[in-house]
N, CA, C and O of each residue as an XYZ file, in Angstrom:
248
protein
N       4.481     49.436    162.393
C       4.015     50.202    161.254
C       5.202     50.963    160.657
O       5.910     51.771    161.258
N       5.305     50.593    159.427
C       6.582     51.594    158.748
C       5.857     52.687    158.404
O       4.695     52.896    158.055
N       7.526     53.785    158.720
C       6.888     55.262    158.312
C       6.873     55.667    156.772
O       7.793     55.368    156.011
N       5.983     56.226    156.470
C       5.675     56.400    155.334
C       6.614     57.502    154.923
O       7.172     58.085    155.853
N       6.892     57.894    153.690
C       7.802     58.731    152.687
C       8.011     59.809    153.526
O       9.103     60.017    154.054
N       6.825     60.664    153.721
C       6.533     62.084    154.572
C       7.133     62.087    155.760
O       7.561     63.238    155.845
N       7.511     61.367    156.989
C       7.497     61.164    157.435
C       9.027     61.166    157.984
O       9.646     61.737    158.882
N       9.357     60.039    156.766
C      10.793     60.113    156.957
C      11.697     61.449    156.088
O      12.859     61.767    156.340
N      10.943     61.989    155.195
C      11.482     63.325    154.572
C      11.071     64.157    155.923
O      11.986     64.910    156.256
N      10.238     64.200    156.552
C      10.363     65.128    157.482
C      11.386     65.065    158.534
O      12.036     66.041    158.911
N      11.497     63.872    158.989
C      12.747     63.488    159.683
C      14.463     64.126    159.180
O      15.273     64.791    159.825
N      14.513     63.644    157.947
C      15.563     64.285    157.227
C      15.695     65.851    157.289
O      16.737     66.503    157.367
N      14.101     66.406    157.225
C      14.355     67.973    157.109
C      14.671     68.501    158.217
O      15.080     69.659    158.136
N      14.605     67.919    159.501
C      14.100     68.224    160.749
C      15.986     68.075    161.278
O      16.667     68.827    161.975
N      16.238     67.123    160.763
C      17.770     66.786    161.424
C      18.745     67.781    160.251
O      19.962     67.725    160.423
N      18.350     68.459    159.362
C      19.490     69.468    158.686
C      19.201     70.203    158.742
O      19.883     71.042    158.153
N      17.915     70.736    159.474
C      17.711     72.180    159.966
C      18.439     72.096    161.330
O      19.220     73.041    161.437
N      18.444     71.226    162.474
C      18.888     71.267    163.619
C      20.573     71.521    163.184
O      21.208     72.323    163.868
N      21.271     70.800    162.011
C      22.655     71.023    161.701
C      22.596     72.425    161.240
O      23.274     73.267    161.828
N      21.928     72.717    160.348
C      21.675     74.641    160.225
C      22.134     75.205    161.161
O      23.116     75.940    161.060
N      21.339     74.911    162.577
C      20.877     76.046    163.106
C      22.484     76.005    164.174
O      23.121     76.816    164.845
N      22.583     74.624    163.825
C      24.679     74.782    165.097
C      25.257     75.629    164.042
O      25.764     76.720    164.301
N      25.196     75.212    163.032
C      26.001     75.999    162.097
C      26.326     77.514    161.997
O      27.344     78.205    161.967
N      24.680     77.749    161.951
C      24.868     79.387    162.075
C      25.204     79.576    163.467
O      26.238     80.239    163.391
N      24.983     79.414    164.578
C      25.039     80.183    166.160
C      26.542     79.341    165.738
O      25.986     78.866    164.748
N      27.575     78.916    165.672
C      29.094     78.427    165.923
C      29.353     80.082    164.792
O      30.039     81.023    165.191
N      28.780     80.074    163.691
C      29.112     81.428    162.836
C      29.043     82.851    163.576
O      29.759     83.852    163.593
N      28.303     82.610    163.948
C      27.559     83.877    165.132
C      28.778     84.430    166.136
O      29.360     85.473    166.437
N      28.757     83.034    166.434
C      29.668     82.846    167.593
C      31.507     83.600    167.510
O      32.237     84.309    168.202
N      31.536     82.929    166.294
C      33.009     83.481    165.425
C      33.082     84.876    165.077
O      34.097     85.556    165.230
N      31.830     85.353    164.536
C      31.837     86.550    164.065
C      31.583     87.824    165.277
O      31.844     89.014    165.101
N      31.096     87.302    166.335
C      30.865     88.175    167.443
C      32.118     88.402    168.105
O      32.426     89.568    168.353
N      33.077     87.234    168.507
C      34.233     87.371    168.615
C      34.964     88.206    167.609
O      35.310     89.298    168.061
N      35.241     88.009    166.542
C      35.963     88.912    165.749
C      35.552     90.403    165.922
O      36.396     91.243    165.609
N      34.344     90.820    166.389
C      33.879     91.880    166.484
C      34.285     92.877    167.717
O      34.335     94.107    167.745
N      34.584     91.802    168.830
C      35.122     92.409    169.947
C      36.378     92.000    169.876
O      36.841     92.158    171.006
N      37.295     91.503    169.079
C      38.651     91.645    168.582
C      38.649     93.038    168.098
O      39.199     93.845    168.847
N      38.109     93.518    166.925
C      38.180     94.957    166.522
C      37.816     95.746    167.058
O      37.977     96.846    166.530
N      37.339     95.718    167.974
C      36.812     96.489    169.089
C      37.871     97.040    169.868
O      38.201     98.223    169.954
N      38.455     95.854    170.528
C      39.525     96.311    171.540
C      40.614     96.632    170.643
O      41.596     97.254    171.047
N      40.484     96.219    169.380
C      41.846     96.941    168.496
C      41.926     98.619    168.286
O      42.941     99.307    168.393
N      40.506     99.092    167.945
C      40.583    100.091    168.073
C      40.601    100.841    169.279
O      41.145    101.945    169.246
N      40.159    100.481    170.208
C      40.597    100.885    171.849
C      41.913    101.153    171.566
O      42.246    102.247    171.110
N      42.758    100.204    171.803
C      44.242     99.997    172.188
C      44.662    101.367    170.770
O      45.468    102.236    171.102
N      44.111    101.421    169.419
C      44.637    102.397    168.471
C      44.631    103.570    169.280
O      45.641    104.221    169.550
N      43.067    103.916    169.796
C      43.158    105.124    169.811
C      43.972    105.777    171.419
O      44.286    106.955    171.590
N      44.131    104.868    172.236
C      44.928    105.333    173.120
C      46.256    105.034    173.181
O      46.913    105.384    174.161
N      46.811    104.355    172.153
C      48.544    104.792    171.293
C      48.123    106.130    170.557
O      48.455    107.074    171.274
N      47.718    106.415    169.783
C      47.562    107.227    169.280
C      47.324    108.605    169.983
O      48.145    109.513    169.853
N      46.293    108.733    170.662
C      46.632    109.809    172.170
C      48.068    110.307    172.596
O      48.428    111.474    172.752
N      48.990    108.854    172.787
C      49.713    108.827    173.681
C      50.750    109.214    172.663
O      51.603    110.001    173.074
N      50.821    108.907    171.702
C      52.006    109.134    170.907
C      51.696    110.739    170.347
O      52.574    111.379    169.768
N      50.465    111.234    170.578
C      50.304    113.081    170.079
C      51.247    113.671    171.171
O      52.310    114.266    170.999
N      50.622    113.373    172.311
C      51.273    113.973    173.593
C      52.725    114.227    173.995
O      53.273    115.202    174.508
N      53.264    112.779    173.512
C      55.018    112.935    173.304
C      55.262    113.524    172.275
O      56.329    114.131    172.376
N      54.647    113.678    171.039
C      54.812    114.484    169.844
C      54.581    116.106    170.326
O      55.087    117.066    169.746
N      53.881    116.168    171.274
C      54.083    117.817    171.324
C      54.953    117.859    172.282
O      55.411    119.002    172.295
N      55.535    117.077    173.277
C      56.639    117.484    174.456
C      57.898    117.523    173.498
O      58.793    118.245    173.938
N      58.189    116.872    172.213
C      59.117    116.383    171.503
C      59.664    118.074    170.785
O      60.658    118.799    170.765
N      58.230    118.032    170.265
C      58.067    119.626    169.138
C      57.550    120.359    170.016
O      56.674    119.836    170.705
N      57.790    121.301    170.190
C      56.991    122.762    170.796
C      56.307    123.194    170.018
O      56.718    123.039    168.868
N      55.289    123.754    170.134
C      54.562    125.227    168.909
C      55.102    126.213    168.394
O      54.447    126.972    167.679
């Protein structure tokens, strides 16, 4: 029995939603990473930044 129109449009819809859905979670995926890239960037800022006040006041006195 051949599949009728519906059938095979559903097929079609069914296989570019499944490509959707890699699509977005690989996006997800990228963007969550980048997120804990800036994450630890600002870590690492704010404890240079600490570290460089501290020698700035042994450097300068009050």
């Amino acid at each position: 029995m051949a599949a009728s129109t519906w059938q095979t449009n559903a097929t079609a819809v069914s296989t570019a939603r499944a490509g959707a859905c890699a699509d977005l979670a690989g996006a997800a995926a990228r963007l969550s990473t980048r997120a804990q890239s800036y994450t630890n960037a600002a870590a690492d800022y704010t404890a240079t930044d600490q570290h460089s006040a501290v020698q700035f006041t042994v450097l300068v006195p009050r």
